[in-house]
PDB file of C-alpha atoms in Angstrom:
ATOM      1  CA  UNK A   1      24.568 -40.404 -66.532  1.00  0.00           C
ATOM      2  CA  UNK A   2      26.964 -38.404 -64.110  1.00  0.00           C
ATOM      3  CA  UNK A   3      25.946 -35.415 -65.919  1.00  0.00           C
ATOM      4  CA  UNK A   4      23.327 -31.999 -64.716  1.00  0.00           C
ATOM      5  CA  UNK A   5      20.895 -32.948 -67.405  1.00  0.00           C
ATOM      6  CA  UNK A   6      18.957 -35.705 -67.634  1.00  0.00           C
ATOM      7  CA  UNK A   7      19.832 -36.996 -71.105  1.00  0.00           C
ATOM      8  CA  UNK A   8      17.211 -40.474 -71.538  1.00  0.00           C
ATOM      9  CA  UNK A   9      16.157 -43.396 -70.309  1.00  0.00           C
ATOM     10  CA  UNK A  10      19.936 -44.883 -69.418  1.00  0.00           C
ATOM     11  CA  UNK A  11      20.147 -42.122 -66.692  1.00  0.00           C
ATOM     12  CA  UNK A  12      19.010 -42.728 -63.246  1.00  0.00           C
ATOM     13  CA  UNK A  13      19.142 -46.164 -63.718  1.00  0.00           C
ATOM     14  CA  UNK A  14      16.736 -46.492 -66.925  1.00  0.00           C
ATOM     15  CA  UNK A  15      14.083 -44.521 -64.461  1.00  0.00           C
ATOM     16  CA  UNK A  16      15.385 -40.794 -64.642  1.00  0.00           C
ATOM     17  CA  UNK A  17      14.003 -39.031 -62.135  1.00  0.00           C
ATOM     18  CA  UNK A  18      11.388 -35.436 -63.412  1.00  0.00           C
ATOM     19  CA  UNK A  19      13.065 -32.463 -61.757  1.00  0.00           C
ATOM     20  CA  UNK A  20      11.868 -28.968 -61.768  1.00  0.00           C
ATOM     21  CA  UNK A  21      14.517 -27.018 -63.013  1.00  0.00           C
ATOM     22  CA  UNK A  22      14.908 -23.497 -63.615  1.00  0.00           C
ATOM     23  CA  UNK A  23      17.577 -21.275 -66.711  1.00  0.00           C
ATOM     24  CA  UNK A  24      20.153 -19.281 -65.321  1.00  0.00           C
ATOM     25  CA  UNK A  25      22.276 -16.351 -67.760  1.00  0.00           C
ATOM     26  CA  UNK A  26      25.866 -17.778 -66.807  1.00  0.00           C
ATOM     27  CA  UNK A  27      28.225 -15.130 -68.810  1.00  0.00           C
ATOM     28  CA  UNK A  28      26.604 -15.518 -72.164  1.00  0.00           C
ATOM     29  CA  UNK A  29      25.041 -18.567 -72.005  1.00  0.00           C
ATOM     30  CA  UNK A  30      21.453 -20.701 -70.363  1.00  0.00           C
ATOM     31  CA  UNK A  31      22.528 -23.130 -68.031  1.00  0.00           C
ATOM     32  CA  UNK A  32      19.918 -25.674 -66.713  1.00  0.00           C
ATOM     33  CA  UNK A  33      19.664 -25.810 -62.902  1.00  0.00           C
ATOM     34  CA  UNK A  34      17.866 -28.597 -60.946  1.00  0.00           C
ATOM     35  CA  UNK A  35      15.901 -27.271 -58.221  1.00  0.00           C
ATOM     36  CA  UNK A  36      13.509 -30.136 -56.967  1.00  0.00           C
ATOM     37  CA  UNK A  37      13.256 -33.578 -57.809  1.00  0.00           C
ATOM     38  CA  UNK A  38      10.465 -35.615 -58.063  1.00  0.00           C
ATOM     39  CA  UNK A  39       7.764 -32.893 -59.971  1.00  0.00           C
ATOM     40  CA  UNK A  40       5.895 -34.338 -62.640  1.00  0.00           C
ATOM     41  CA  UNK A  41       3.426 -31.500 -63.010  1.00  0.00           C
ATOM     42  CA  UNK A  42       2.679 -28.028 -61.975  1.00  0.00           C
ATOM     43  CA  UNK A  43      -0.509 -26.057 -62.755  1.00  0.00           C
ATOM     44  CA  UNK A  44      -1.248 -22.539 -62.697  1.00  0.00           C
ATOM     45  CA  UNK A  45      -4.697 -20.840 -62.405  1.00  0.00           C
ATOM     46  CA  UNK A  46      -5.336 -17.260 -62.152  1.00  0.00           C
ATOM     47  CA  UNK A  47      -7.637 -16.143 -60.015  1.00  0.00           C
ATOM     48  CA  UNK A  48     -10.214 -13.428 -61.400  1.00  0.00           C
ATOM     49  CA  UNK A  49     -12.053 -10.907 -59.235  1.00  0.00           C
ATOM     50  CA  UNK A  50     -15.136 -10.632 -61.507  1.00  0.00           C
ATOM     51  CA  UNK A  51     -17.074  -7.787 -58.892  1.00  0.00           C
ATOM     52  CA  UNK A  52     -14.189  -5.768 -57.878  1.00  0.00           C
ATOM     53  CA  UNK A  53     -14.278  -6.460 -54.234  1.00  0.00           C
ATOM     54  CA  UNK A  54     -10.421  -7.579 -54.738  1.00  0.00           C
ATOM     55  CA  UNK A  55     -11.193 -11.439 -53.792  1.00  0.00           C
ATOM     56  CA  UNK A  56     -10.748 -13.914 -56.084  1.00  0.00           C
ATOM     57  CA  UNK A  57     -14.587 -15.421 -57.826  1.00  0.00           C
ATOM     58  CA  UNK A  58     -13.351 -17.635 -60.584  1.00  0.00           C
ATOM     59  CA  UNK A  59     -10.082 -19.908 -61.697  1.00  0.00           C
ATOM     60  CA  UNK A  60      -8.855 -20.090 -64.811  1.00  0.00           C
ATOM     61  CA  UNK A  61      -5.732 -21.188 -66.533  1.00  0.00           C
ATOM     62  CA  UNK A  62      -5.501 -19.031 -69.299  1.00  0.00           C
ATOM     63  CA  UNK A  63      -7.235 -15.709 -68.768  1.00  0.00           C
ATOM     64  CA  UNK A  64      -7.939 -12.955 -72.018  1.00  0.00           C
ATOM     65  CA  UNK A  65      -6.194 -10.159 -72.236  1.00  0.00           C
ATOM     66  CA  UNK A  66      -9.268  -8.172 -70.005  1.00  0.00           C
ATOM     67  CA  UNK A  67      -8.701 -10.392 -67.427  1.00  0.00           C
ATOM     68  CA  UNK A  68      -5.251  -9.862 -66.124  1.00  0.00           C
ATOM     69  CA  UNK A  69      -6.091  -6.169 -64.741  1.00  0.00           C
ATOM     70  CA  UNK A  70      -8.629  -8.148 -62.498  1.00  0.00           C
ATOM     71  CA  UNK A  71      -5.737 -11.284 -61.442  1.00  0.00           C
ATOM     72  CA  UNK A  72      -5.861 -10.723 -57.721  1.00  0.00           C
ATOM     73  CA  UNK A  73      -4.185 -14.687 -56.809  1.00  0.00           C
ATOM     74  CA  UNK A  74      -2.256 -17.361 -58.328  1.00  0.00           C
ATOM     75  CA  UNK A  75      -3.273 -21.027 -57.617  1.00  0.00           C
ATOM     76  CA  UNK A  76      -0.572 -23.228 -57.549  1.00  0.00           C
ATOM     77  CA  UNK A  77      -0.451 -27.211 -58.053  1.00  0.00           C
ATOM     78  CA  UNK A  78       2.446 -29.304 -58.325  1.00  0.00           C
ATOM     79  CA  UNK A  79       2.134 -33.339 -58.508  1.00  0.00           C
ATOM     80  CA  UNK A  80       5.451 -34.985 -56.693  1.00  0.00           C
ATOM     81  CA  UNK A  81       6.572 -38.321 -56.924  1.00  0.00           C
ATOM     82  CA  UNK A  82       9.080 -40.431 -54.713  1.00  0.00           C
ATOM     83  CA  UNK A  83      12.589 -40.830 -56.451  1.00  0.00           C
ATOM     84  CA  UNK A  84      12.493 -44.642 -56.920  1.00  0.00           C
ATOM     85  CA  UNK A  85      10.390 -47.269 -57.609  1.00  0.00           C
ATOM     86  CA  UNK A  86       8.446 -49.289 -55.293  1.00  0.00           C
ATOM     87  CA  UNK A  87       7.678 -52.489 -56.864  1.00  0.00           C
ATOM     88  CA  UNK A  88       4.804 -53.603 -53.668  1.00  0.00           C
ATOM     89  CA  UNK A  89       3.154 -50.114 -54.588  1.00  0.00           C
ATOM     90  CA  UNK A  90       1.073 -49.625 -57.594  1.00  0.00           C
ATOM     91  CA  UNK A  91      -1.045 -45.944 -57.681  1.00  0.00           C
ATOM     92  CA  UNK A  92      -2.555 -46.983 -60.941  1.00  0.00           C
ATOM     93  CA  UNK A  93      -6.561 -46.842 -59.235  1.00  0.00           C
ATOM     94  CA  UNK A  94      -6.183 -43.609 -58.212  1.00  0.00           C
ATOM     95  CA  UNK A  95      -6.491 -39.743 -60.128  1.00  0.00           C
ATOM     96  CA  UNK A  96      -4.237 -36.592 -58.841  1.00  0.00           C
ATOM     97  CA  UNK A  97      -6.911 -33.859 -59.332  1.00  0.00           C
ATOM     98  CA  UNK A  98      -4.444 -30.855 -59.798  1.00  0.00           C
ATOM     99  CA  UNK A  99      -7.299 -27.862 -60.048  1.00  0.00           C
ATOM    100  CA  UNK A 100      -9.176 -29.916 -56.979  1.00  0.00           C
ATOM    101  CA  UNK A 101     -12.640 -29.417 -59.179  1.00  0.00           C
ATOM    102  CA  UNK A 102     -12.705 -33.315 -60.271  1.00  0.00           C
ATOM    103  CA  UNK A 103     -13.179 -32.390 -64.462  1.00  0.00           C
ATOM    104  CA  UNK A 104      -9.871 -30.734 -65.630  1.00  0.00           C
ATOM    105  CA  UNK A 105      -6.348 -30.995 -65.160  1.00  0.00           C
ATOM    106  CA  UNK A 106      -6.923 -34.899 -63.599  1.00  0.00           C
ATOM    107  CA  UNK A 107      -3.644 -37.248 -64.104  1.00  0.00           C
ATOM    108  CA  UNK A 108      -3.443 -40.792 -63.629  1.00  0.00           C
ATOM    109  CA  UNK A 109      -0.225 -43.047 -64.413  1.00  0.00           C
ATOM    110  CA  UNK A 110      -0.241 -45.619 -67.094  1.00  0.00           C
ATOM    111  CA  UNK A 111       1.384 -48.358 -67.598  1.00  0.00           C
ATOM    112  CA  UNK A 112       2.688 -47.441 -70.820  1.00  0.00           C
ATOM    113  CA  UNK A 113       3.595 -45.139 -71.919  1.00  0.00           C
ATOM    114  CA  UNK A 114       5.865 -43.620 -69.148  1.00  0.00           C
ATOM    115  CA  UNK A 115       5.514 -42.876 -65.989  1.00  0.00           C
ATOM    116  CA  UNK A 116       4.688 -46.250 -64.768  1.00  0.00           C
ATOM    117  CA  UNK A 117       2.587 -46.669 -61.287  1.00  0.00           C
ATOM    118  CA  UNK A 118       5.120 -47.694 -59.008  1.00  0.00           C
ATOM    119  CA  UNK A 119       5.874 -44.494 -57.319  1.00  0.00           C
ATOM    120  CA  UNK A 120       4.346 -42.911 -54.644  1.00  0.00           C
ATOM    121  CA  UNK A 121       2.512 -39.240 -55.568  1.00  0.00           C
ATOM    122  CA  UNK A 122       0.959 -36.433 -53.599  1.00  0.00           C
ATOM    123  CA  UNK A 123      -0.543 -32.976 -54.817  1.00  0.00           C
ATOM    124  CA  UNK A 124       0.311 -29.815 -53.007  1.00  0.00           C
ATOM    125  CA  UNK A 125      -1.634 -26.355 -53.528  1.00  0.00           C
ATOM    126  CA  UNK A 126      -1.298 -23.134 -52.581  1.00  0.00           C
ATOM    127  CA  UNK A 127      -2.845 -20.056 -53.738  1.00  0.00           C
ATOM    128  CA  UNK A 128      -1.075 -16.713 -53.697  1.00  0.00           C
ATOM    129  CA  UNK A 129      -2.301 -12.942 -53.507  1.00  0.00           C
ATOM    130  CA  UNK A 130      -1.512 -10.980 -55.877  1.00  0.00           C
ATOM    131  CA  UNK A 131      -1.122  -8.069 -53.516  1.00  0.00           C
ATOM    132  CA  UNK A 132      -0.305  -4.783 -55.179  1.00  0.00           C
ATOM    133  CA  UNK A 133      -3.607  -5.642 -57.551  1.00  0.00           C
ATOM    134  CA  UNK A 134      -5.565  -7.369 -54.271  1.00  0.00           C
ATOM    135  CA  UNK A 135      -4.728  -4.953 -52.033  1.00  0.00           C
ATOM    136  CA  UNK A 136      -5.866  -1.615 -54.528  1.00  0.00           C
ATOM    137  CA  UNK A 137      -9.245  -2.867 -54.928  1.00  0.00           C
ATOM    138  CA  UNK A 138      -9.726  -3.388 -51.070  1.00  0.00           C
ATOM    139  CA  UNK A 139      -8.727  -6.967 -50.110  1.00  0.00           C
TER     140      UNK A 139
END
């Protein structure tokens, strides 16, 4: 559509393209800026040091309010797709595990509705210390 947002399914050629996108205060108004194209999904999970040895023993995506004393890393996923569609490719067998445990958090394209499988995906993770909480409890 020649324009910053994406505003349907005539942009991009009827495909519009997900892109991760952050706010930013521009006098006194949000303005939406793209940052990475191609992310269909990101997934956070906190992880919890349940003994107080400062290392991480369980995952979870939305801790209590007890928990987040005890938040030592952040687990990141993020699902990524190629920008265009590849007609000879079709991803629709396989699952995107984005927690990597095989129950939760498990996409798979569809047909229909949108996104269709003709676009090649791959899951990155990372997990991140915490550090100022980590490093006080003698990680």
């Amino acid at each position: 559509g020649g324009v910053t947002n994406c505003t349907g399914n005539a942009d991009d050629d009827g495909h519009p393209i997900p892109t991760l996108a952050r706010q930013e205060l521009v006098g006194s108004s949000m303005t939406e800026v793209p940052l990475v194209e191609g992310v269909e999904l990101i997934d956070y999970r906190f992880g919890i040091d349940t003994n107080g040895d400062g290392v991480a023993d369980v995952f979870n995506a939305t801790p209590i309010a007890a928990d987040w004393n005890n938040v030592v890393t952040v687990k990141v996923s993020i699902l990524v797709r190629s920008p265009g569609l590849n007609p000879a490719y079709n991803d629709g067998g396989k699952q995107y595990d984005l927690n990597g445990d095989g129950i939760t958090r498990i996409y798979r394209c569809t047909a229909s509705p949108a996104p269709p499988c003709n676009y090649k995906r791959k899951v990155y993770s990372q997990i991140f210390q915490v550090r100022n909480v980590a490093q006080r409890k003698g990680a």
